[in-house]
mmCIF file of C-alpha atoms in Angstrom:
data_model
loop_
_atom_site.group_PDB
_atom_site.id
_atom_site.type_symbol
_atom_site.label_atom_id
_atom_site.label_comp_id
_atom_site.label_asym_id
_atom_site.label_seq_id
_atom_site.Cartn_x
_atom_site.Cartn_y
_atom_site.Cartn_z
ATOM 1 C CA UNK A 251 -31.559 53.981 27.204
ATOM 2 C CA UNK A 252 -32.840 54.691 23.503
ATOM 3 C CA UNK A 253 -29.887 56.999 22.942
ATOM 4 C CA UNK A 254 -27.797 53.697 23.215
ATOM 5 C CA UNK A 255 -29.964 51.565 20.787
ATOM 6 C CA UNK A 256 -29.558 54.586 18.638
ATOM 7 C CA UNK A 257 -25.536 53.708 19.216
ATOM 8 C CA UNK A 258 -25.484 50.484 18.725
ATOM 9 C CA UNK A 259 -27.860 49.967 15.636
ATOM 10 C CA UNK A 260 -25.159 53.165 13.805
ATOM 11 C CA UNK A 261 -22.239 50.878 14.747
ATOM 12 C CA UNK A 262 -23.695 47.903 13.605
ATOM 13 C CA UNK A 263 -24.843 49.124 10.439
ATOM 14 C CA UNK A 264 -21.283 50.899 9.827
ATOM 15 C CA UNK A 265 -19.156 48.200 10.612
ATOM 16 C CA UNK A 266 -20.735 45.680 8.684
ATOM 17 C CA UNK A 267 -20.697 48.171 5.847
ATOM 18 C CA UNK A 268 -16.628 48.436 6.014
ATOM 19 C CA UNK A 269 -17.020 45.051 6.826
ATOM 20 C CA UNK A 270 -18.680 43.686 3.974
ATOM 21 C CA UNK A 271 -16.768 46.561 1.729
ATOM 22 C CA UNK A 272 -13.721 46.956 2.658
ATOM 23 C CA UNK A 273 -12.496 43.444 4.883
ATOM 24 C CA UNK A 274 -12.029 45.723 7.752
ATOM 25 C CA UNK A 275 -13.856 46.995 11.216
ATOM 26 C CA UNK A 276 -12.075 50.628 11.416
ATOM 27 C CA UNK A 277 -10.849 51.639 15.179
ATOM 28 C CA UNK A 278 -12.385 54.909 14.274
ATOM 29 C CA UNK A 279 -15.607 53.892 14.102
ATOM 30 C CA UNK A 280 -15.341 51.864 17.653
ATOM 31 C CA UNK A 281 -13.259 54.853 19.159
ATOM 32 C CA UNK A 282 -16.192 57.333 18.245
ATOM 33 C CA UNK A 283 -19.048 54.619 19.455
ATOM 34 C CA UNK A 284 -17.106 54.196 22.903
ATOM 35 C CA UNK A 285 -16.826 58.358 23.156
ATOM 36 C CA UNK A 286 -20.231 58.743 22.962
ATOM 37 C CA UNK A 287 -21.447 55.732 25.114
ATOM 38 C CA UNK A 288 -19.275 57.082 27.974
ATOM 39 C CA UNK A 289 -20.450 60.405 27.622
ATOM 40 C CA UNK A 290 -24.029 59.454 27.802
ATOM 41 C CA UNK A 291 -23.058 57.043 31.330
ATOM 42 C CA UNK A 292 -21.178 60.103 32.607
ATOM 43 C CA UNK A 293 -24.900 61.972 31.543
ATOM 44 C CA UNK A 294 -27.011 60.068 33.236
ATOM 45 C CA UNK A 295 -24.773 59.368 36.392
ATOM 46 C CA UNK A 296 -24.330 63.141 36.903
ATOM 47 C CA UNK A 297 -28.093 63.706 36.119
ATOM 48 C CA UNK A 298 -28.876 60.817 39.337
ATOM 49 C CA UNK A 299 -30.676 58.975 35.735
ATOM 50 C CA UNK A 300 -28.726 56.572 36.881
ATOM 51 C CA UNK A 301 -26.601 55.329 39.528
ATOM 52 C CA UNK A 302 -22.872 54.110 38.992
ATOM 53 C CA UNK A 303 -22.664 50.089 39.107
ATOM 54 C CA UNK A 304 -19.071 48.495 39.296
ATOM 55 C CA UNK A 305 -20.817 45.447 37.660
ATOM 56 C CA UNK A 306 -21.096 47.554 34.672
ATOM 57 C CA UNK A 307 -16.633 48.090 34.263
ATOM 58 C CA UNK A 308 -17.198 44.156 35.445
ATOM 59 C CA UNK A 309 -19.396 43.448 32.160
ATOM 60 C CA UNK A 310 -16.443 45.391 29.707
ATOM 61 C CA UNK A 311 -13.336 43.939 31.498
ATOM 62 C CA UNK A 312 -15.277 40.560 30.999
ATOM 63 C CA UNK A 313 -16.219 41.110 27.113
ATOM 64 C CA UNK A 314 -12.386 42.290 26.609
ATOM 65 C CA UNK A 315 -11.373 39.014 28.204
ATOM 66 C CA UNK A 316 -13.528 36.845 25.882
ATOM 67 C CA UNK A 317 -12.584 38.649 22.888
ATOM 68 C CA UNK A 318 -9.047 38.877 23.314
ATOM 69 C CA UNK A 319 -8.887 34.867 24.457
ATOM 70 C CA UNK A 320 -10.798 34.221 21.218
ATOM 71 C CA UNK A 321 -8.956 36.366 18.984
ATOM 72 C CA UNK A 322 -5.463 34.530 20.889
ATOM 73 C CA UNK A 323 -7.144 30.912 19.668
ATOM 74 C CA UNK A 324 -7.598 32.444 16.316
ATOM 75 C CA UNK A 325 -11.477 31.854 16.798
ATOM 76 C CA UNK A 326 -12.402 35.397 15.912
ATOM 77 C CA UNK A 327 -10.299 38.393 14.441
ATOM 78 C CA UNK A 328 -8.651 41.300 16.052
ATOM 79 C CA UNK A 329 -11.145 43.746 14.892
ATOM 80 C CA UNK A 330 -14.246 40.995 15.998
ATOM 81 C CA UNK A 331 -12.765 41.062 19.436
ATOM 82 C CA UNK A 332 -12.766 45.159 19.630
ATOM 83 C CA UNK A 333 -16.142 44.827 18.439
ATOM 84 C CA UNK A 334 -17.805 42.658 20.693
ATOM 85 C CA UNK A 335 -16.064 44.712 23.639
ATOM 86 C CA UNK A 336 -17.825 47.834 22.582
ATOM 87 C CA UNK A 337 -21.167 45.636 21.972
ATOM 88 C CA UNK A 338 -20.706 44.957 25.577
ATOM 89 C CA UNK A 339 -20.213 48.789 26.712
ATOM 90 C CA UNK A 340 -23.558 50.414 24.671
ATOM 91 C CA UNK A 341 -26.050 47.393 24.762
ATOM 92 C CA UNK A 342 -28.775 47.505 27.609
ATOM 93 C CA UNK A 343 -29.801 44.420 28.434
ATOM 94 C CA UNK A 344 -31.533 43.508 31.498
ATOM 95 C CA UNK A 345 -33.385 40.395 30.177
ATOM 96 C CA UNK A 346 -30.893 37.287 31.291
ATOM 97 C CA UNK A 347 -29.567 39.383 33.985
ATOM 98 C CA UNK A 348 -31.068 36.368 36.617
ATOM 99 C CA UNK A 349 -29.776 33.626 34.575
ATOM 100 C CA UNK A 350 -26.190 34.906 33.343
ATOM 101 C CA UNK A 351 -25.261 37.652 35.786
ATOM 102 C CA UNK A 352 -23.284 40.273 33.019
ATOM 103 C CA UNK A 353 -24.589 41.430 29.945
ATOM 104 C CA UNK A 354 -21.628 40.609 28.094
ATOM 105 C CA UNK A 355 -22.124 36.517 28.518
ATOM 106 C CA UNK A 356 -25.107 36.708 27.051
ATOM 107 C CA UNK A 357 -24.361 39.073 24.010
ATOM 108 C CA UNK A 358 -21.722 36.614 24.009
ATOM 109 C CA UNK A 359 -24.046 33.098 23.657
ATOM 110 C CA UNK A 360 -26.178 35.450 21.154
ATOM 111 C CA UNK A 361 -23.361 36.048 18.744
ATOM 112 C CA UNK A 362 -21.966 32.998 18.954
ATOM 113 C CA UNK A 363 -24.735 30.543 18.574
ATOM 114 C CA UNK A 364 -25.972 32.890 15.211
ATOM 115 C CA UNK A 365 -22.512 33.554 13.728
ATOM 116 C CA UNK A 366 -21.337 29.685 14.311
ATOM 117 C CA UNK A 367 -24.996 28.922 12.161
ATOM 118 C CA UNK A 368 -24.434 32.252 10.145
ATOM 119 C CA UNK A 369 -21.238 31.194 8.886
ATOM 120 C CA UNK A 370 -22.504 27.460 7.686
ATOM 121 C CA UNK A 371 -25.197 29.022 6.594
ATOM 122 C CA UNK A 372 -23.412 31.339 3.856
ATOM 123 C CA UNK A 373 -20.524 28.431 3.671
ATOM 124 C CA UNK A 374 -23.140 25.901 1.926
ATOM 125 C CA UNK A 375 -22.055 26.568 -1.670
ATOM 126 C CA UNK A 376 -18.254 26.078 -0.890
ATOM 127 C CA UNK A 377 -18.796 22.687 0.991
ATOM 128 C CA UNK A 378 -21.364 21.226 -1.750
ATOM 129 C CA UNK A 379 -18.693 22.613 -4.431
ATOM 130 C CA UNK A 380 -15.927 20.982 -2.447
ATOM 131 C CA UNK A 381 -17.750 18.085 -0.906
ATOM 132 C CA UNK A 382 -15.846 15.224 -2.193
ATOM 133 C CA UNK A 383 -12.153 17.154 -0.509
ATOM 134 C CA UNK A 384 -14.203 17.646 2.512
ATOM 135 C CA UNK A 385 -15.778 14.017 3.224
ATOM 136 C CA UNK A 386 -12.064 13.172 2.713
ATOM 137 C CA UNK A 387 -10.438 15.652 4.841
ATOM 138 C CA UNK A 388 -13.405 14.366 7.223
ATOM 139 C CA UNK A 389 -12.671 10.938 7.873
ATOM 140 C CA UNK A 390 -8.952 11.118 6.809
ATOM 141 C CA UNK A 391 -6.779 9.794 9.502
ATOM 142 C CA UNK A 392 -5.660 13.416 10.922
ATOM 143 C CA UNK A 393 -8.801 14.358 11.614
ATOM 144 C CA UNK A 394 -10.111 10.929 13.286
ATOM 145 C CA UNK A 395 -6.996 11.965 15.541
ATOM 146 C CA UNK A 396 -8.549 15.270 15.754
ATOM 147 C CA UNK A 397 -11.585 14.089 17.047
ATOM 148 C CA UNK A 398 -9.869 11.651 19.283
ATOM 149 C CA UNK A 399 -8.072 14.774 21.046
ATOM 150 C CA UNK A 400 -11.145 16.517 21.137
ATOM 151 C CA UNK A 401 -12.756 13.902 22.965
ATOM 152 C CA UNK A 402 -10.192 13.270 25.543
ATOM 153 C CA UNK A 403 -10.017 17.404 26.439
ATOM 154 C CA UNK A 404 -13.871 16.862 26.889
ATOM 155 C CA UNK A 405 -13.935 14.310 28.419
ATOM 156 C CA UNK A 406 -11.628 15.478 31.422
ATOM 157 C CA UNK A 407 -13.407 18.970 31.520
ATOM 158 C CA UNK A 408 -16.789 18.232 31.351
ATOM 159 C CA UNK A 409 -16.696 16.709 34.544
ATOM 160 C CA UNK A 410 -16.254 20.513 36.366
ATOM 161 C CA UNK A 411 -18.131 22.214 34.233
ATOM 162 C CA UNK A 412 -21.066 20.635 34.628
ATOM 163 C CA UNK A 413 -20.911 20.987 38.797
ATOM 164 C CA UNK A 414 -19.695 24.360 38.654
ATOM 165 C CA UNK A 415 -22.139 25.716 36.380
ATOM 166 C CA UNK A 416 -24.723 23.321 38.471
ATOM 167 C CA UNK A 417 -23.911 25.478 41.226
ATOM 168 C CA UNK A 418 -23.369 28.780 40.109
ATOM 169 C CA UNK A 419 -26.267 29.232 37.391
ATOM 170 C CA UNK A 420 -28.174 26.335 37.600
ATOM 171 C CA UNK A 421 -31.092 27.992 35.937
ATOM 172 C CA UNK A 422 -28.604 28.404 32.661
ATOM 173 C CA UNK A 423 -27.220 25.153 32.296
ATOM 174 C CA UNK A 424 -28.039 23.754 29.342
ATOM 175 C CA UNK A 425 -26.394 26.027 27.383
ATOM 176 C CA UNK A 426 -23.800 27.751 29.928
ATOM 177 C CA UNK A 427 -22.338 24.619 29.823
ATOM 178 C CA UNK A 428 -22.006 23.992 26.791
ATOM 179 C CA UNK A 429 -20.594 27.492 25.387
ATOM 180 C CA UNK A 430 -18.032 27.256 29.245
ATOM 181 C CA UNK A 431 -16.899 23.576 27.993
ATOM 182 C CA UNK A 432 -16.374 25.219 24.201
ATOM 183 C CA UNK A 433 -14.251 28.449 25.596
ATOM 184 C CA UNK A 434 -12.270 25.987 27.963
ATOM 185 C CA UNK A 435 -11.788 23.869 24.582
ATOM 186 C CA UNK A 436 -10.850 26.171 22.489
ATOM 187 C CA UNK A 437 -7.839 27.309 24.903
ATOM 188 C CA UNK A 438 -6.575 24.064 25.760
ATOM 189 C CA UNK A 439 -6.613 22.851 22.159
ATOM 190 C CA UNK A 440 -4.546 25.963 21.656
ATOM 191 C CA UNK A 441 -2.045 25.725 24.382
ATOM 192 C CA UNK A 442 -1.939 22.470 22.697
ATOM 193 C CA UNK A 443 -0.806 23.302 19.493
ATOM 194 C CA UNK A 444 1.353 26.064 20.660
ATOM 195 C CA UNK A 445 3.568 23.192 23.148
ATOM 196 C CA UNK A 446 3.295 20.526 20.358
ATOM 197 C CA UNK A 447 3.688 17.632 22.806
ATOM 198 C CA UNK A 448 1.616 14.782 22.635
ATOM 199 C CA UNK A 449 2.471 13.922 26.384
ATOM 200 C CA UNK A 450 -0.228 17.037 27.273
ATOM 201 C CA UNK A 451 -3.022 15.262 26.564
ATOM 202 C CA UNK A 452 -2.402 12.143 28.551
ATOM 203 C CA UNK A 453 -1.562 15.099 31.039
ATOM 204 C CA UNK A 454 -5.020 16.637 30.511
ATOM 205 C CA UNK A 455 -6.460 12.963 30.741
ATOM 206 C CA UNK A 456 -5.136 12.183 34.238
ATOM 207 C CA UNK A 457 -6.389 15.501 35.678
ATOM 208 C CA UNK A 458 -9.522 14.975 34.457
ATOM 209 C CA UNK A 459 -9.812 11.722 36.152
ATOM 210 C CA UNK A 460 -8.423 13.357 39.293
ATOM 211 C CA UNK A 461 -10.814 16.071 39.498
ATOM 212 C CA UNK A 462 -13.374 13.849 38.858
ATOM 213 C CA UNK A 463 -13.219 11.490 42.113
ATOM 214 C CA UNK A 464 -12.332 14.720 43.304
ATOM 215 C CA UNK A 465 -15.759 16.344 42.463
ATOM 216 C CA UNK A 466 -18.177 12.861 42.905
ATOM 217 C CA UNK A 467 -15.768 11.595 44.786
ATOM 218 C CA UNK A 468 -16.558 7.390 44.330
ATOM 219 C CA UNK A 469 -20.010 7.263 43.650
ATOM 220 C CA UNK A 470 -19.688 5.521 40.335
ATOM 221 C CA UNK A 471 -22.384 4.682 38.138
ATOM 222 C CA UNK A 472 -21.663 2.633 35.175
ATOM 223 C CA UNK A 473 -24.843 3.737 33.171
ATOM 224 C CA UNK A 474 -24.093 7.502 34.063
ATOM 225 C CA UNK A 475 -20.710 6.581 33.035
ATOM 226 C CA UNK A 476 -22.313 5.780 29.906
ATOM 227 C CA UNK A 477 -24.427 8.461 29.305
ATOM 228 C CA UNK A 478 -21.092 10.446 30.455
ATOM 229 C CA UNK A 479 -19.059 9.281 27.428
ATOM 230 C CA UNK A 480 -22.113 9.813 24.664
ATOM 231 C CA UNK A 481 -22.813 13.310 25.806
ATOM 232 C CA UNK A 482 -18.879 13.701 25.473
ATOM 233 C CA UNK A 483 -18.548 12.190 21.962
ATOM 234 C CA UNK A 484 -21.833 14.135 20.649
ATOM 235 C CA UNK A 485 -19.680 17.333 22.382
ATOM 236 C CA UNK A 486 -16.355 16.567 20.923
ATOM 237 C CA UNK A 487 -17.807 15.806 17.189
ATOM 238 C CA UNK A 488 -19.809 19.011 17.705
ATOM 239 C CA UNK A 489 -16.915 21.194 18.930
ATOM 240 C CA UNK A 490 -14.454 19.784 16.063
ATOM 241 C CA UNK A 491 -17.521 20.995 13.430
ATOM 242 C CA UNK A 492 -17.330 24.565 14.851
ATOM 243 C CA UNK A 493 -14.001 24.855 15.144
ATOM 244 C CA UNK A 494 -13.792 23.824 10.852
ATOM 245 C CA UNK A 495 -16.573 26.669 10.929
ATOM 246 C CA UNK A 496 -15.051 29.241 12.160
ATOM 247 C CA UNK A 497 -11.980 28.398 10.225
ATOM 248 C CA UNK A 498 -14.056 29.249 6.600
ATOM 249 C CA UNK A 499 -13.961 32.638 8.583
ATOM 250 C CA UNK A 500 -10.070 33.263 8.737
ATOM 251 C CA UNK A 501 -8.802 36.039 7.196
ATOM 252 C CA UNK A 502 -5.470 34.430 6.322
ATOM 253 C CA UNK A 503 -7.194 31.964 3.966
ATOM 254 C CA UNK A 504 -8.721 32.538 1.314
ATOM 255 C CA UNK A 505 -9.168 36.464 1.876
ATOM 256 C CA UNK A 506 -11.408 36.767 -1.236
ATOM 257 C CA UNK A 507 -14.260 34.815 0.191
ATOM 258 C CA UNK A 508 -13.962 35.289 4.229
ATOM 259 C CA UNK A 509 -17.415 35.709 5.591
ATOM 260 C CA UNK A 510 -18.231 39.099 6.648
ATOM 261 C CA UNK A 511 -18.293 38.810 10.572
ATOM 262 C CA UNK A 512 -19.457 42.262 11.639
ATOM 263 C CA UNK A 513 -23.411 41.307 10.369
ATOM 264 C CA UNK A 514 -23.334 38.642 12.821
ATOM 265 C CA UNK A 515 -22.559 40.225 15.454
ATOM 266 C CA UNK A 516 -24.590 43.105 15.084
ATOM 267 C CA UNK A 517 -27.583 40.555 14.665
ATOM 268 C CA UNK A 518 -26.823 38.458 17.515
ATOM 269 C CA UNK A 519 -26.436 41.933 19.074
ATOM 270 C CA UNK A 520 -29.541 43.646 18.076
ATOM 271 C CA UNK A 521 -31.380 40.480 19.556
ATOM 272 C CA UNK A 522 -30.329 40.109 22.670
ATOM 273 C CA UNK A 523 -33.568 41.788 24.166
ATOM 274 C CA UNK A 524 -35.575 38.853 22.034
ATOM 275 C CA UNK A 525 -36.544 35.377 23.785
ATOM 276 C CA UNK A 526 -34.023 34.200 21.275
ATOM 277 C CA UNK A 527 -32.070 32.447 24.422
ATOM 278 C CA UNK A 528 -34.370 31.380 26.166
ATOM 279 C CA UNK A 529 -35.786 29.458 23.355
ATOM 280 C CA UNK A 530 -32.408 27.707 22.655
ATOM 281 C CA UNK A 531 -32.271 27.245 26.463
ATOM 282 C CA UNK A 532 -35.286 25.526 25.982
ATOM 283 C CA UNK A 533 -34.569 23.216 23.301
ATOM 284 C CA UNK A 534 -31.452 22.424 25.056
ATOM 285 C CA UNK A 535 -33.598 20.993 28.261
ATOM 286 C CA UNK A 536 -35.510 18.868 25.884
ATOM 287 C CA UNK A 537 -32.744 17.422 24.131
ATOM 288 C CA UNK A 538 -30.836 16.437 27.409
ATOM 289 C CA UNK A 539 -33.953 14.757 29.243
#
């Protein structure tokens, strides 16, 4: 498996370089990384190093499908999306394989719990040079809307989430369901703003409500109700944050000073082996209790 840290650390260190340089992630460079990393499976297959696993096309087809739905909500770039598919093709990763099944979901939490900080992070001069536009923009009535919208969408997902995940990963709750309830969001909210009618989210609304009696069926609690609608506020205002995050990140605004994405993801790549998760997972726990 060295040959494939080997791999990934020359495509990290490349792409953020064009990255950084040039704006751009060249297909070249993630044509040439996928050549060799199938040549070195079809290697060690034929050499009985190591034995073909569907789960392994399963991990790719899944890291296509979360890049391309992110790069369709205009949460990451084309080139980002390309990237993170080929991250999921050459990294070995064996550690969360228990807790979150494919590789690619947790190179996934990895990148996007550092780039989400990353990109506030290297954003801190704009926002204290702009802070007066942004309180404004913050509590202006569009965004209170915003929020409003975000907490309804929550509201009726979180619900599912939380049983499905219960049931499926319980061990990676915490933060599987957070990240599931923030992909979920993130396509709604777009479906949203692609039908522009406000009708949708009373829409949304009712089959949340639906799917809850349908999931606890009428064991009603009015302080877990409670506890219900804080976690979902605290979810909603955090979602609506990341999502004015990732926008600093566009490449349609403000070209001059979008945030180099590449680094990110090679970092968030590049630990992946590291207890990194697991701490988050941890802190997570601790918070919710």
């Amino acid at each position: 498996m060295f040959f494939f840290y080997i791999l990934v650390l020359t495509l990290g260190f490349v792409t953020s370089y064009t990255d950084i340089k040039f704006r751009e992630i060249k297909n070249i460079h993630l044509l040439l990384a996928i050549g060799f990393g199938l040549a070195a499976y079809l290697c060690l297959i034929a050499s009985h190093q190591r034995a073909f696993n569907i789960n392994l096309v399963w991990n790719v087809l899944i890291g296509l499908g979360v890049g391309l739905i992110l790069y369709f909500t205009d949460t990451w770039g084309a080139g980002d999306a390309k990237l993170f598919a080929v991250y999921c093709l050459l990294m070995p990763t064996e550690k969360y394989s228990r807790v979150l099944f494919f590789p690619s979901i947790a190179i996934f939490s990895n990148i996007f719990l550092i780039s989400a900080a990353g990109i506030l992070i290297l954003s801190v001069k704009d926002i204290v040079k702009d802070r007066i536009k942004i309180l404004k923009m913050i509590f202006s009535l569009g965004t209170l809307a915003e929020i409003g919208g975000s907490f309804l969408i929550v509201f009726s997902l979180n619900w599912v989430v939380e049983i499905a995940i219960n049931r499926i990963v319980p061990q990676a709750k915490p933060l599987f369901s957070v990240l599931t309830l923030f992909f979920l969001y993130q396509i709604i909210r777009r479906l949203i703003t692609k039908i522009k009618n406000k009708h949708i989210i009373v829409l949304i609304l009712a089959v949340g409500l639906v799917s809850r009696f349908l999931v606890y069926k009428f064991d009603f609690n009015i302080e877990m109700f409670f506890s219900y609608l804080k976690m979902t506020f605290v979810y909603a205002l955090l979602f609506q944050v990341v999502s004015i995050v990732f926008s600093l990140n566009k490449p349609d605004e403000k070209e001059a000073k979008r945030i180099p994405f590449a680094p990110l993801m090679f970092l968030g790549t590049i630990l992946i082996n590291t207890n990194f998760l697991n701490w988050l997972m941890n802190i997570l726990r601790s918070i919710r209790k």
